[in-house]
Coordinates of C-alpha atoms and ligand atoms in Angstrom, one line a residue:
Chain A
M11 CA 85.8 143.7 193.3
K12 CA 86.5 142.1 196.6
Y13 CA 84.2 141.1 199.5
L14 CA 85.7 140.1 202.8
G15 CA 89.0 139.6 201.0
I16 CA 87.6 137.4 198.4
E17 CA 87.7 138.3 194.7
S18 CA 84.5 137.7 192.9
Q19 CA 84.0 135.9 189.7
R20 CA 82.0 138.3 187.6
P21 CA 79.2 136.0 186.5
K22 CA 78.0 136.3 182.9
I23 CA 74.4 137.5 182.9
G24 CA 71.9 137.5 180.1
V25 CA 68.8 139.6 180.3
F26 CA 65.9 138.4 178.1
D27 CA 62.4 139.7 177.5
F28 CA 59.2 137.9 176.6
T29 CA 55.6 139.1 176.7
G30 CA 55.7 142.1 179.1
C31 CA 56.2 145.8 179.2
E32 CA 60.0 145.9 179.7
G33 CA 59.4 147.7 183.0
C34 CA 61.3 145.1 184.9
Q35 CA 64.3 145.4 182.6
L36 CA 64.1 149.1 182.9
Q37 CA 64.3 148.7 186.7
L38 CA 67.6 146.9 186.2
A39 CA 69.0 150.1 184.8
N40 CA 67.4 152.2 187.6
K41 CA 68.7 153.3 191.0
E42 CA 71.5 155.4 189.6
E43 CA 73.4 155.7 192.8
T44 CA 74.3 152.0 192.7
L45 CA 74.1 151.3 189.0
A46 CA 77.8 151.5 188.4
A47 CA 78.6 149.1 191.3
F48 CA 75.8 146.8 190.2
L49 CA 77.2 146.6 186.6
S50 CA 80.8 146.2 187.8
C51 CA 80.1 143.0 189.7
I52 CA 78.4 141.3 186.8
D53 CA 79.3 140.8 183.2
V54 CA 76.3 141.6 181.0
V55 CA 76.5 139.6 177.9
C56 CA 73.1 140.2 176.5
F57 CA 70.8 143.1 177.5
R58 CA 69.0 145.3 175.0
E59 CA 68.1 148.0 177.5
I60 CA 71.6 149.1 178.5
S61 CA 74.2 147.4 176.3
S62 CA 74.6 146.4 172.8
A63 CA 76.5 143.3 173.8
S64 CA 74.7 140.2 172.7
G65 CA 76.0 136.7 172.9
E66 CA 75.9 133.3 174.4
G67 CA 77.9 131.9 177.3
F68 CA 75.8 133.4 180.1
T69 CA 75.5 131.4 183.3
I70 CA 72.6 133.4 184.8
A71 CA 69.6 134.3 182.8
L72 CA 67.2 137.0 184.1
V73 CA 64.0 136.6 182.2
E74 CA 61.3 139.1 182.0
G75 CA 57.8 138.5 180.6
A76 CA 55.3 135.7 180.1
I77 CA 55.2 133.1 177.3
S78 CA 52.4 133.8 174.8
R79 CA 53.8 132.7 171.4
E80 CA 55.2 129.5 169.9
D81 CA 58.5 131.1 169.1
E82 CA 58.8 132.3 172.7
V83 CA 58.4 128.7 173.9
E84 CA 61.4 127.7 171.7
R85 CA 63.5 130.7 172.9
I86 CA 62.9 130.1 176.6
R87 CA 63.8 126.4 176.1
W88 CA 67.1 127.5 174.5
I89 CA 67.8 129.9 177.4
R90 CA 67.0 127.2 179.9
E91 CA 69.6 124.9 178.2
Q92 CA 72.3 127.6 178.3
A93 CA 71.7 129.0 181.8
E94 CA 72.9 127.4 185.0
V95 CA 70.5 129.6 186.9
L96 CA 67.3 130.9 185.4
V97 CA 65.7 133.8 187.3
A98 CA 62.1 134.8 186.5
L99 CA 61.9 138.6 186.8
G100 CA 58.6 140.3 187.6
S101 CA 55.0 139.3 187.8
C102 CA 54.6 138.5 184.1
A103 CA 57.5 135.9 184.3
C104 CA 56.4 134.6 187.7
F105 CA 52.6 134.4 187.2
G106 CA 51.8 135.5 183.7
G107 CA 51.0 139.0 184.9
V108 CA 48.4 141.3 183.5
N109 CA 48.8 139.5 180.1
R110 CA 47.1 136.5 181.7
L111 CA 43.8 138.3 181.7
K112 CA 43.7 137.4 178.1
N113 CA 43.1 133.7 179.0
D114 CA 39.6 134.6 180.2
F115 CA 38.6 135.4 176.7
D116 CA 38.2 133.4 173.5
L117 CA 41.6 133.6 172.0
D118 CA 40.5 134.4 168.4
E119 CA 38.1 137.1 169.7
A120 CA 40.9 138.6 171.8
N121 CA 43.2 138.6 168.7
R122 CA 40.6 140.3 166.6
E123 CA 39.8 142.9 169.3
V124 CA 43.5 143.9 169.5
Y125 CA 44.9 143.4 166.0
G126 CA 41.7 143.7 163.8
D127 CA 42.0 142.0 160.5
Q128 CA 45.7 141.3 161.0
P129 CA 45.7 138.7 163.7
K130 CA 49.0 137.6 165.2
P131 CA 50.0 134.1 166.2
T132 CA 49.2 133.6 169.8
L133 CA 48.9 131.1 172.7
P134 CA 47.2 131.2 176.0
V135 CA 49.6 133.1 178.4
R136 CA 51.8 131.0 180.7
A137 CA 54.2 131.9 183.4
I138 CA 57.8 130.8 182.8
N139 CA 57.6 128.0 185.3
E140 CA 54.7 126.5 183.4
V141 CA 57.0 126.0 180.4
V142 CA 60.5 125.3 181.8
P143 CA 61.9 124.9 185.3
V144 CA 62.7 128.1 187.1
D145 CA 65.4 128.4 189.8
L146 CA 64.4 131.7 191.4
E147 CA 61.4 133.9 191.1
I148 CA 61.5 137.7 191.9
P149 CA 57.9 138.9 191.8
G150 CA 56.7 142.4 191.4
C151 CA 55.3 144.8 188.8
P152 CA 57.8 146.0 188.3
V153 CA 60.5 144.2 190.4
S154 CA 62.2 146.2 193.0
K155 CA 65.8 147.0 192.1
A156 CA 66.9 146.7 195.7
E157 CA 65.6 143.2 195.8
V158 CA 67.3 142.3 192.5
E159 CA 70.6 143.6 193.9
R160 CA 70.3 141.4 197.0
V161 CA 69.4 138.4 194.8
V162 CA 72.5 139.1 192.7
Q163 CA 74.7 139.4 195.8
H164 CA 73.2 136.1 196.9
L165 CA 74.0 134.4 193.6
I166 CA 77.6 135.8 193.5
W167 CA 78.7 135.6 197.1
E168 CA 76.0 133.6 198.8
V169 CA 75.1 136.6 200.9
P170 CA 72.0 135.3 202.8
F171 CA 68.8 136.3 201.2
R172 CA 65.2 135.4 201.9
F173 CA 62.0 136.9 200.6
P174 CA 59.8 138.1 203.4
A175 CA 57.4 135.3 204.5
Y176 CA 54.9 137.8 205.9
P177 CA 52.2 139.8 204.0
V178 CA 52.3 143.4 202.8
C179 CA 50.4 144.6 205.9
L180 CA 53.5 144.5 208.1
E181 CA 55.4 146.8 205.8
C182 CA 52.3 149.0 205.4
K183 CA 52.1 149.4 209.1
Q184 CA 55.8 150.1 209.3
R185 CA 55.4 153.2 207.2
Y186 CA 52.4 154.4 209.2
T187 CA 49.9 154.1 206.4
V188 CA 46.3 154.5 207.4
C189 CA 44.7 151.1 206.4
V190 CA 42.9 151.7 203.1
F191 CA 40.0 149.5 204.3
E192 CA 39.3 152.4 206.7
M193 CA 38.9 154.6 203.7
G194 CA 36.5 152.2 202.0
E195 CA 39.1 150.7 199.6
L196 CA 39.8 147.1 198.9
C197 CA 43.3 145.8 199.5
L198 CA 45.1 142.5 198.9
G199 CA 47.8 143.4 201.5
P200 CA 46.8 140.7 204.1
I201 CA 47.5 137.9 201.6
T202 CA 50.2 139.3 199.4
R203 CA 53.9 138.7 199.9
A204 CA 55.7 141.7 201.3
G205 CA 59.1 143.0 200.1
C206 CA 57.8 146.0 198.1
D207 CA 57.6 148.3 201.1
A208 CA 53.8 148.7 200.5
P209 CA 53.8 151.7 198.1
C210 CA 50.3 151.2 196.8
P211 CA 48.3 151.4 200.1
A212 CA 50.5 154.4 201.0
A213 CA 49.2 156.1 197.8
G214 CA 45.7 155.2 198.8
L215 CA 45.2 152.6 196.1
G216 CA 45.2 149.4 198.1
C217 CA 47.4 146.5 197.1
W218 CA 46.7 144.7 193.8
G219 CA 48.8 141.6 194.7
C220 CA 51.6 142.0 192.1
R221 CA 53.9 140.0 194.3
G222 CA 51.6 137.0 194.6
P223 CA 50.6 135.2 197.8
A224 CA 52.6 135.4 201.1
Q225 CA 54.2 132.2 202.4
E226 CA 50.9 131.4 204.1
T227 CA 47.6 133.0 203.3
N228 CA 44.4 132.8 205.2
F229 CA 42.3 133.1 202.1
E230 CA 39.0 132.2 203.7
E231 CA 39.3 135.0 206.3
F232 CA 40.4 137.5 203.7
L233 CA 37.3 136.8 201.7
S234 CA 35.0 137.3 204.7
V235 CA 36.9 140.5 205.6
A236 CA 36.3 141.8 202.1
R237 CA 32.7 140.7 201.9
E238 CA 31.8 142.1 205.3
R239 CA 33.0 145.5 204.1
G240 CA 30.7 145.3 201.2
F241 CA 33.0 144.4 198.3
S242 CA 31.2 142.4 195.6
E243 CA 32.4 139.0 194.4
D244 CA 33.2 140.6 191.0
E245 CA 35.4 143.2 192.6
I246 CA 37.2 140.7 194.7
V247 CA 37.7 138.2 191.8
D248 CA 38.9 140.9 189.4
R249 CA 41.4 142.1 192.0
L250 CA 42.7 138.6 192.7
A251 CA 43.0 137.8 189.0
F252 CA 44.8 141.1 188.0
F253 CA 48.4 139.9 188.1
G254 CA 47.7 136.1 188.0
G255 CA 49.5 135.5 191.3
F256 CA 46.5 134.0 193.0
R257 CA 45.5 131.3 190.5
G258 CA 45.1 128.0 192.3
I259 CA 44.1 129.8 195.4
A260 CA 41.4 132.1 194.2
Chain B
M251 CA 54.2 164.5 244.0
L252 CA 54.8 168.1 243.3
F253 CA 52.0 170.1 241.6
R254 CA 51.8 173.5 239.9
C255 CA 49.1 175.4 238.1
L256 CA 49.7 176.7 234.5
S257 CA 47.5 179.0 232.5
K258 CA 46.6 178.0 229.0
E259 CA 48.7 180.9 227.7
G260 CA 51.6 179.7 229.9
F261 CA 51.3 176.2 228.3
R262 CA 51.3 177.8 224.8
D263 CA 54.5 179.6 225.7
L264 CA 56.0 176.4 227.0
V265 CA 55.3 174.6 223.6
E266 CA 56.6 177.6 221.6
M267 CA 59.7 177.8 223.7
T268 CA 60.3 174.1 223.3
L269 CA 59.8 174.4 219.6
E270 CA 62.6 176.9 219.4
T271 CA 65.2 174.4 220.3
I272 CA 63.9 170.8 219.8
E273 CA 61.4 168.7 217.9
V274 CA 57.9 168.6 219.4
V275 CA 55.7 165.6 218.6
G276 CA 52.1 165.3 219.6
P277 CA 48.6 164.2 218.5
K278 CA 47.8 165.6 215.1
E279 CA 44.7 165.0 213.0
I280 CA 45.9 163.6 209.6
G281 CA 42.5 163.0 208.0
R282 CA 39.2 161.3 208.3
D283 CA 38.1 157.8 207.7
K284 CA 35.2 156.7 205.5
D285 CA 32.7 157.5 208.3
D286 CA 34.2 160.9 208.8
N287 CA 35.8 160.1 212.1
P288 CA 39.1 162.0 212.7
I289 CA 42.3 159.9 212.5
H290 CA 45.2 161.0 214.6
H291 CA 48.9 160.2 214.6
Y292 CA 51.7 161.3 216.9
L293 CA 53.7 163.6 214.6
P294 CA 56.1 166.5 214.7
V295 CA 54.2 169.8 214.9
S296 CA 55.4 173.3 213.9
N297 CA 53.1 175.3 216.2
P298 CA 51.0 174.7 219.3
D299 CA 47.7 174.9 217.3
E300 CA 48.6 171.6 215.5
L301 CA 48.4 169.7 218.8
D302 CA 44.9 168.3 219.1
F303 CA 44.3 167.3 222.7
D304 CA 40.7 166.3 222.0
Y305 CA 42.0 163.2 220.2
A306 CA 40.4 159.9 221.3
T307 CA 43.3 157.7 220.4
T308 CA 45.9 157.3 217.7
E309 CA 46.2 154.4 215.2
Y310 CA 49.9 154.0 216.1
S311 CA 51.3 154.1 219.6
A312 CA 54.2 156.4 220.4
K313 CA 56.6 153.5 220.9
T314 CA 58.3 154.0 217.6
Y315 CA 59.9 157.2 218.8
F316 CA 61.8 154.9 221.2
L317 CA 61.9 151.6 219.2
P318 CA 61.6 152.6 215.6
F319 CA 60.3 150.0 213.2
Q320 CA 63.7 150.0 211.5
E321 CA 66.9 151.1 213.1
N322 CA 70.5 150.8 212.1
L323 CA 72.4 149.2 214.9
S324 CA 75.8 149.6 213.3
T325 CA 77.4 150.3 210.0
Y326 CA 80.6 148.8 208.7
R327 CA 83.3 149.7 206.3
F328 CA 85.4 147.0 204.7
D329 CA 89.0 147.9 203.7
E330 CA 91.0 145.1 202.1
D331 CA 91.2 142.5 204.8
D332 CA 90.1 144.8 207.7
W333 CA 86.9 146.4 208.7
T334 CA 85.7 149.2 211.0
Q335 CA 82.5 149.6 212.8
D336 CA 80.5 152.7 213.5
I337 CA 77.7 152.8 216.2
R338 CA 75.5 155.8 216.7
Y339 CA 72.7 156.3 219.3
R340 CA 70.1 158.9 218.7
I341 CA 70.8 161.7 221.1
Q342 CA 68.9 164.7 219.6
P343 CA 66.4 165.7 222.3
R344 CA 62.7 165.6 221.5
A345 CA 59.5 166.4 223.4
I346 CA 56.3 164.3 223.1
I347 CA 53.3 166.3 224.3
G348 CA 49.9 164.9 224.9
L349 CA 50.4 161.2 225.7
H350 CA 47.6 159.4 227.5
A351 CA 48.3 157.4 230.7
C352 CA 48.1 154.1 228.9
D353 CA 50.9 155.1 226.5
I354 CA 53.1 156.3 229.3
N355 CA 52.4 153.0 231.1
G356 CA 53.4 151.3 227.9
L357 CA 56.8 153.1 228.0
L358 CA 57.2 152.0 231.7
K359 CA 56.8 148.4 230.6
L360 CA 59.3 148.9 227.7
D361 CA 61.7 150.5 230.3
K362 CA 61.6 147.3 232.3
V363 CA 62.8 145.3 229.2
F364 CA 65.2 147.7 227.6
A365 CA 66.5 149.9 230.4
R366 CA 66.5 147.8 233.5
D367 CA 66.8 144.2 232.5
F368 CA 69.9 142.1 232.1
F369 CA 70.6 143.6 228.7
P370 CA 69.9 147.3 228.7
S371 CA 69.7 148.7 225.2
P372 CA 71.8 151.9 224.7
Y373 CA 69.7 152.6 221.6
Y374 CA 66.5 152.6 223.6
I375 CA 68.0 154.4 226.7
S376 CA 69.4 157.3 224.7
R377 CA 66.1 157.9 223.0
R378 CA 64.2 157.5 226.2
E379 CA 66.4 159.8 228.3
N380 CA 66.4 162.5 225.6
T381 CA 62.7 162.6 225.3
F382 CA 60.7 165.1 227.4
I383 CA 57.3 163.6 228.0
V384 CA 54.1 165.5 228.8
G385 CA 51.0 163.4 229.5
I386 CA 47.4 164.6 229.6
D387 CA 44.2 163.4 231.3
H388 CA 41.3 162.6 229.0
E389 CA 38.0 160.8 228.7
P390 CA 38.1 157.1 227.9
C391 CA 38.5 156.1 224.3
E392 CA 35.9 153.7 222.8
G393 CA 36.9 150.0 223.2
G394 CA 39.8 150.7 225.5
F395 CA 40.1 148.6 228.6
C396 CA 42.9 150.3 230.5
R397 CA 40.8 150.5 233.6
S398 CA 40.8 146.7 233.8
L399 CA 44.5 146.7 233.7
G400 CA 45.0 149.7 236.1
T401 CA 46.7 151.6 233.3
D402 CA 44.2 154.5 233.2
T403 CA 46.3 156.4 235.6
V404 CA 50.1 156.8 235.8
T405 CA 52.4 158.0 238.6
H406 CA 55.8 158.3 236.9
G407 CA 57.5 157.9 233.6
F408 CA 56.7 161.4 232.5
D409 CA 58.2 164.9 233.0
L410 CA 54.9 166.7 233.3
F411 CA 51.3 165.5 233.4
L412 CA 48.4 167.8 232.6
T413 CA 44.8 167.8 233.8
D414 CA 42.6 170.3 231.9
L415 CA 40.7 172.5 234.3
G416 CA 39.0 174.6 231.6
D417 CA 41.0 177.9 231.8
R418 CA 44.2 176.3 233.2
Y419 CA 46.1 173.1 233.6
F420 CA 46.8 171.3 236.9
V421 CA 50.2 170.0 236.4
A422 CA 51.9 167.0 238.1
I423 CA 55.7 167.2 238.0
G424 CA 57.5 164.0 237.3
S425 CA 61.1 165.1 237.0
D426 CA 63.5 167.9 237.8
R427 CA 63.6 168.6 234.1
G428 CA 59.8 169.1 234.2
F429 CA 60.2 171.4 237.2
G430 CA 62.7 173.5 235.4
A431 CA 60.5 173.8 232.3
L432 CA 57.6 175.0 234.4
Q433 CA 59.7 177.7 236.1
K434 CA 60.5 179.2 232.7
V435 CA 56.9 179.9 232.0
H436 CA 56.0 181.1 235.5
A437 CA 53.7 178.3 236.6
R438 CA 52.3 179.2 240.0
E439 CA 51.9 177.3 243.3
I440 CA 48.5 175.5 243.5
T441 CA 45.7 176.9 245.7
D442 CA 43.0 175.1 247.5
E443 CA 40.6 176.0 244.7
D444 CA 43.0 174.4 242.1
T445 CA 43.2 171.2 244.2
H446 CA 39.4 171.2 244.6
D447 CA 38.8 171.6 240.9
Y448 CA 41.4 169.0 240.2
L449 CA 39.9 166.4 242.5
T450 CA 36.4 167.1 241.1
E451 CA 37.7 166.6 237.5
R452 CA 39.6 163.4 238.5
Q453 CA 36.5 162.0 240.1
R454 CA 34.4 162.8 237.0
L455 CA 37.0 161.1 234.8
A456 CA 37.4 158.1 237.1
G457 CA 33.6 157.6 236.9
L458 CA 33.8 157.4 233.1
F459 CA 36.4 154.6 233.1
Q460 CA 34.8 151.2 233.5
A461 CA 36.5 147.9 233.8
E462 CA 35.6 146.1 230.6
V463 CA 36.9 142.7 231.4
P464 CA 38.2 141.1 234.7
V465 CA 41.9 140.2 234.3
H466 CA 43.0 139.1 237.7
D467 CA 44.1 135.5 237.7
L468 CA 44.4 135.7 233.9
G469 CA 47.7 133.9 234.0
T470 CA 46.0 130.9 235.8
L471 CA 43.1 131.1 233.5
L472 CA 45.4 130.9 230.5
D473 CA 47.0 127.8 231.9
I474 CA 43.6 126.2 232.5
E475 CA 42.5 127.1 229.0
F476 CA 45.6 126.0 227.3
T477 CA 43.8 123.5 225.0
S478 CA 40.6 125.6 224.8
E479 CA 38.6 125.7 221.6
V480 CA 38.7 129.5 221.9
W481 CA 42.2 129.5 220.4
E482 CA 40.9 127.6 217.4
K483 CA 38.0 130.0 217.0
W484 CA 40.1 133.1 216.9
G485 CA 43.4 131.7 215.6
R486 CA 41.6 130.4 212.5
K487 CA 40.6 133.9 211.7
C488 CA 44.1 135.4 212.2
M489 CA 45.8 136.3 208.9
S490 CA 49.2 136.3 210.4
C491 CA 49.8 139.9 209.3
G492 CA 51.5 141.3 212.4
S493 CA 49.5 144.6 212.3
C494 CA 48.5 144.1 215.9
A495 CA 52.1 144.0 217.2
M496 CA 53.1 147.0 215.0
V497 CA 50.5 149.3 216.5
C498 CA 50.8 147.9 220.1
P499 CA 52.6 150.2 222.5
T500 CA 54.3 147.3 224.3
C501 CA 55.2 144.8 221.6
Y502 CA 58.9 144.9 221.1
C503 CA 59.9 141.8 219.1
Y504 CA 62.4 142.3 216.4
G505 CA 64.6 140.6 213.9
V506 CA 68.2 141.6 213.0
M507 CA 69.6 141.4 209.5
E508 CA 72.7 142.4 207.7
K509 CA 72.9 144.1 204.4
V510 CA 75.9 144.8 202.2
S511 CA 76.1 147.7 199.9
M512 CA 76.3 147.0 196.2
D513 CA 79.9 148.1 195.9
F514 CA 80.7 145.7 198.8
E515 CA 82.5 148.4 200.7
R516 CA 79.9 149.0 203.4
G517 CA 77.5 146.9 205.5
V518 CA 74.8 147.6 207.9
K519 CA 73.2 145.7 210.7
Q520 CA 69.5 146.5 211.0
R521 CA 66.9 145.9 213.5
Q522 CA 63.3 145.5 212.2
A523 CA 60.2 145.1 214.2
Y524 CA 58.7 141.6 214.0
S525 CA 55.6 139.9 215.4
C526 CA 54.9 136.6 217.0
N527 CA 51.9 136.2 214.7
L528 CA 54.1 136.0 211.6
V529 CA 54.4 132.6 210.0
D530 CA 58.2 132.2 210.4
F531 CA 58.5 133.8 213.9
A532 CA 59.4 130.5 215.5
E533 CA 61.3 129.0 212.6
V534 CA 64.8 127.9 213.6
A535 CA 68.0 126.8 211.7
G536 CA 67.2 123.8 209.5
G537 CA 63.7 125.1 208.8
H538 CA 61.9 123.6 211.7
N539 CA 59.0 125.8 212.8
F540 CA 57.9 125.5 216.4
R541 CA 54.6 127.3 215.8
P542 CA 53.4 126.5 212.3
D543 CA 49.8 127.2 213.0
S544 CA 48.2 130.6 213.3
T545 CA 46.1 129.2 216.3
T546 CA 49.3 128.5 218.4
R547 CA 50.9 131.8 217.3
L548 CA 47.9 133.8 218.4
K549 CA 47.7 131.9 221.7
Y550 CA 51.3 132.6 222.5
R551 CA 50.8 136.3 221.8
Y552 CA 48.3 136.3 224.6
Y553 CA 50.6 134.2 226.7
H554 CA 53.4 136.7 226.4
Q555 CA 51.1 139.6 227.2
H556 CA 49.3 138.1 230.2
R557 CA 51.4 135.3 231.5
G558 CA 55.0 135.2 230.5
F559 CA 55.6 138.9 231.1
V560 CA 53.6 138.7 234.4
E561 CA 55.9 136.0 235.6
I562 CA 59.0 138.1 235.1
Y563 CA 57.8 141.6 235.9
D564 CA 54.7 141.1 238.0
E565 CA 52.4 142.9 235.6
P566 CA 50.9 142.2 232.2
K567 CA 52.5 143.4 229.0
C568 CA 49.3 145.2 227.9
V569 CA 47.9 148.6 228.7
G570 CA 44.4 147.9 227.3
C571 CA 44.5 150.6 224.6
N572 CA 42.8 148.2 222.2
R573 CA 44.9 149.5 219.2
C574 CA 45.4 145.8 218.3
G575 CA 41.7 145.2 218.3
R576 CA 40.9 148.2 216.2
T577 CA 43.6 147.5 213.6
C578 CA 42.8 143.8 213.2
L579 CA 40.9 143.3 210.0
A580 CA 39.8 139.9 211.3
G581 CA 38.2 141.5 214.3
I582 CA 40.4 139.8 216.9
S583 CA 40.3 141.9 220.1
P584 CA 41.6 141.2 223.6
V585 CA 38.4 141.9 225.3
E586 CA 36.5 139.3 223.2
V587 CA 39.2 136.7 223.4
I588 CA 39.6 137.0 227.1
T589 CA 35.8 137.1 227.7
D590 CA 35.5 133.9 225.6
L591 CA 38.2 132.2 227.7
Q592 CA 36.4 133.2 230.9
M593 CA 33.1 131.8 229.6
D594 CA 34.8 128.6 228.4
E595 CA 36.2 128.1 231.9
Q596 CA 32.8 128.5 233.5
T597 CA 31.2 125.8 231.3
Ligands
SF4_878 S1 46.1 149.1 203.7 FE1 46.3 147.0 203.0 S2 48.3 146.4 203.4 FE2 47.9 148.2 204.6 S3 47.3 147.4 206.6 FE3 45.4 147.7 205.3 S4 45.0 145.8 204.4 FE4 47.1 145.7 205.1
SF4_879 S1 51.5 147.0 197.5 FE1 50.8 145.2 196.4 S2 50.4 145.8 194.3 FE2 51.7 147.4 195.3 S3 53.8 146.9 194.8 FE3 53.3 145.9 196.8 S4 52.6 143.8 196.2 FE4 52.5 145.1 194.4
SF4_880 S1 45.5 139.1 215.2 FE1 44.7 140.4 213.5 S2 46.2 142.0 213.3 FE2 47.1 140.4 214.5 S3 48.2 139.1 213.1 FE3 46.2 138.2 213.3 S4 44.9 139.1 211.7 FE4 46.8 140.4 211.9
SF4_881 S1 47.9 144.1 223.3 FE1 46.4 145.4 222.3 S2 45.3 146.4 224.0 FE2 47.2 145.5 224.9 S3 48.7 147.2 224.8 FE3 48.9 146.0 222.9 S4 47.6 147.1 221.4 FE4 47.0 147.8 223.4
SF4_882 S1 56.1 137.8 221.5 FE1 54.4 138.7 220.5 S2 53.2 139.6 222.1 FE2 55.3 139.3 222.8 S3 56.3 141.2 222.3 FE3 56.7 139.8 220.7 S4 55.2 140.3 219.2 FE4 54.5 141.2 221.1

């Protein structure tokens, strides 16, 4: 495949999953209209969802999921050693994701609650970057395939790519959504990084912050906006904790 | 100006006739907010009954029918070592019926930038010229301050402008196109009674519009107050979300980006609306940001509206619709910011 007369090196890509729902991996196999083109410019050497190929020798590792077991720690270290570029894929990999809610409970108690009298070995949930260095993070629950495509184009041909610096509100306005605050709903849009095209407010749900904080967040003002509209501390804290993207800020 | 009188049925016929050939856009109720107030958008309608002329305001201005939030400027196709470019302007005609004076004044300001300045935009001009505009008189919306800016009335920039006289419309004709449309529905010459009723209604409406905030000498005031604490006060609240510029009928800033298709055979150059309140608005090559603080960014938004634009075009780039103030979750509204500046200057 050529771009502006230059033949590409099909980079070898490995896709790996850790603690998560496999939704982000599934996104990779999504968007049928461009799937063939997507797969023809990369060489997938390891990907359970769409190929039986498995092997080493990948230069780019796309990693889904958070780290929550000792064996996962070892596996992510091995991947880090093999990969030239390690990309964290999705909110679980970037922030710990919904899994991180577990950290608010006593670990043994949580284990018993879920697995009864057959407890599993477990660790407090960590994002990939809390265990090994990460080169690039694509947040989202799940990731947007369009964004993944642009990141892959960037990695192969250095096509310029930047995540939006601004918050979700801008994209929300650009699709003419009526602000959910006007409907009495809470929304993390003003502090969450855009790039998803604001589907949740459009569906009337408000943003849950799956993409983590925007480049700059006015957290103080956001809190007073939410409080003034009668949302309780618990509601606000729960919302901020949901995907783990706001730890350190919230 | 030329005037005609049109019965309500005649107006209905006009809308129906227009609908037969082109898209008709107008104020449409799309739902209610948590306090049960109606919410209106300018949207395509399929029959005259969907047009709700009792609307107070819309959350979004009509500017995006002329400057869409996203627009493809050109598309490319790559072939081996060559490439071809395809540029398309939107030429399908459309009618927008029921715009208030402020929004037509907003278009007149955009005209100055995109149709008459050094770099006229064919994208804008083709949309503007192919849009039939019908304005309508109305009672003031809550929180608007158009009267202060002289944008509560409008003398051109439309094809027709309606004043509701109960059983009929008093119609100002703003173009030959408007004149032709009225002929098709047999609008009649105006009588002394029509004129009398029109003047009475105009006077009633004019009495309802009050100047909310004095804006003469605002440019000078802004210079005097350049280092005012007022910018700190409001700027610290700003969440740099850009919502204000998106809903504003006159904000036109944009970014341009290029995207390549996944098969690397096609590319597209896209324009996307942007806002001077966004954190990287003034970031340049090398990563230097000329306006890293929300306080400076907010200040320069007001500077563009009420000083920079005035210097070039002799009028502010604001029609006082207060859409920005209503949409801002942080409660930043022009009337309050300007009033604060004026009080600051007096102390
Ligand atoms: S719904 Fe949420 S994202 Fe949309 S404008 Fe309101 S606060 Fe912003
Ligand atoms: S609107 Fe918020 S929760 Fe929904 S996809 Fe976007 S960032 Fe995630
Ligand atoms: S003034 Fe309000 S709407 Fe505008 S960017 Fe700031 S917070 Fe957003
Ligand atoms: S700045 Fe605010 S009040 Fe002025 S035209 Fe824009 S949205 Fe309306
Ligand atoms: S600089 Fe700011 S105020 Fe001026 S047009 Fe752009 S977004 Fe609007």
